[in-house]
Amino acid sequence: MQSLRFKAIDNLESVKEVDVKAPTKITTIFGENVFTLKVARQYLSDEAYKSLAGSIKNSKKIDRAMGGQIANGLRAWAESKGVTNYTHWFQPLTDLSAEKHDSFFTLKGDGTPIEEFEGAALIQQEPDASSFPSGGLRATFEARGYTGWDPSSPPFIMEVGAGKTLCIPTIFVSYTGESLDAKTPLIKALVALDKAAVDVCQYFDKNVTKVTATLGWEQEYFVIDAGLANARPDITMTGRTVFGHAPARGQQLEDHYFGAIPERVYAYMRDFENESYKLGIPLRTRHNEVAPSQFECAPIFEEANLAVDHNTLLMDVMTRVAKRHGLKVLLHEKPFAGINGSGKHNNWSIATDTGVNLLAPGKTPKTNLMFLTFFVNTIKAVHDYSELLRASIASAGNDHRLGANEAPPAIISIFIGKFLTDVLNQVETRVGDKFDEQDEAMLKLDIHKTIPELMLDNTDRNRTSPFAFTGNKFEFRAVGSAANCANAMTVLNTIVADTLKTFKKDVDALIDKGDKKEIAIMQVIQKYIVESKKVLFEGDGYSEEWANEAAKRGLPNVKTTPLALDAYIADKAKHLFEGLEVYNHAELEARHEIMLEAYIKKVQIEARIMGELATSVILPSAVKYQNVLIENIKGLKEAGLDESGYSSQLAIVKDISKHIAAMGTGVKAMIEARKKANEITDTREKAIAYCDEVKGKYFDEIRYHVDKLELVLDDTYWMLPKYREMLFLR
Ligand code: ADP
Ligand code: MG
């Protein structure tokens, strides 16, 4: 029987490119499946529209009566587009979205069939929470959880094949009100940031009444032929290859980055982009990435909560649309060993309702001081809470990437470029001096005149930095490609909010003592630069020297997820999150537990699939081929040849035996290690055991022998598609 591998390779010949119907102008389809305020205006009464708009713009609560009217309008709109069902769409702690569909169709008390959508159904639902991760927050006897409408993210229609469903973005909380999702804490963090930043903005501009965080994510991904992917049980089960010898050609030719996009992938991209446009996801950029078969897309940035929803939605759309093209999209952080992994760069900034980007250098001394304030506060926040930022990006998948000399290291540092380093140095060297009126020149900082220099810094910016300033925003580059970026955004916005709050206290204290406002601000900025400058690093983040230097500076370098997650339950974190009402203690403990459990399960599944493949796929192939060689040697001997006539064959026979034995020993020992780990009741200890004793001790070891077997076995005996096939054939 032909193996799946060769069937898939044969099938590649007959792949037909999908005809993608693209609009001539994106604007003609953009947002057509979104219940925007503009659409709402056509479907709602004045009263209902005002209520919805007020809720979106000023976070005003929508009352139940209005909810009914809005629900009616929503249904009318959705039905005009052929929708029969609706669902609350939420993001439980699985990195994926969840839905539970209900139809508008119902029976009245007397049996009359009607279509309806009640306000209550729009505002709140009760999915069974027991099937989602809850970290012990939901006792088994109380399985109820609530989803609650988030009006700040507009409802949309999801088209799957011919089916259309109205999706209402919601939060997801337990019966007792604790968050069980990615969105609830993010919204709370954004509220905290808004408040703290508006307070600080008052020093510079009294007109500012609202500050929002902006997010533009860059999504990296791999696309491979679905037939080849299906012949790899490891990809199906874990999203990555647990075995596979490096291909003769990897990314060393550096010919993929920004190269021409392969046609089949190009059709796929246009297809998922169109689907995304209809959903209002403002995709803008597409290109090849560094590794073969690796690509990236990025949208125009949006308000952070909406941007997170759009990213979650995009990952879903990408996965579904790939099927149409006979492709498989891999969002895993490290699908292939030996070539680059994938990240999700989070470009982040903060903007006022007066239209100012607070991280864009200004044009006047006053706006420069405002820029410097937010710039330095962000640096201080990252410095003070770097462990927490590290924790926010920790996952089994991302562990392969962080510190693997191709992605930002696990050490959190900030790159700001030469020009701003000089500016901070100028401010800092005045330590001890009291700023006075003569420091007007200092306050000017002439930043606006040197935008070209900033641009220069930006263009040759440091790709090895996990957190880089890129001209008018920070780019958090260490986020994992498969992650829900809400985690990283919740932490980042919370720590900046907290730092800004302290900043205001510090400045006010000096003003109370009689300092002039600008002088007080400058003094505090100077103090913060001194206190946090050790987090700044302009050099090569991949280098050994940096790891040593960072250790000397006392910067944490936590390489694995189980330990990185400790930061979430440290007193410092509890104090921070509770103080800003983002997480209470119980929620933090629960999240910690959930993330550890996710880690354990992922490593466990990988370990199982490794064992299974080694025993039931690799070993039989190796034995079959070995027998062929043995038969051959026997025959040659009978024909009267001496050892020189079959020495190569014999060497391979011995080699195969050696690797089979070592592989078998490794698998057996790994199973034992797993059994031992499973007996551990403390989740953290268990995760550490899975990390160090199961994965750390055996994964690479087993893989080494399997990959060697791949190299020596007759190619036709090898069942799993090889790297060269997955990465270069489409
Ligand atoms: P790169 O050089 O990294 O490709 P781009 O200018 O293409 O930089 O931007 C990358 C991402 O950063 C895009 O999603 C873009 O919309 C986003 N971005 C730009 N300005 C901001 C901002 N002020 N806040 C948040 N994201 C932003
Ligand atoms: Mg970028």
Tab-separated table of N, CA and C and ligand atoms in Angstrom, residues 218 345 347 461 475, ligand 2:
chain	number	residue	atom	x	y	z
A	218	GLU	N	1.396	41.914	14.271
A	218	GLU	CA	1.913	41.302	13.043
A	218	GLU	C	1.877	39.800	13.268
A	345	HIS	N	4.183	40.017	16.690
A	345	HIS	CA	4.675	41.283	17.241
A	345	HIS	C	3.493	42.168	17.617
A	347	ASN	N	2.521	45.708	18.218
A	347	ASN	CA	2.860	47.132	18.163
A	347	ASN	C	1.846	47.872	19.012
A	461	ARG	N	16.564	49.010	13.015
A	461	ARG	CA	16.333	48.670	14.408
A	461	ARG	C	16.706	47.218	14.684
A	475	GLU	N	7.193	48.006	20.143
A	475	GLU	CA	6.864	46.734	19.501
A	475	GLU	C	7.284	45.609	20.441
B	2	MG	MG	7.323	45.123	13.028
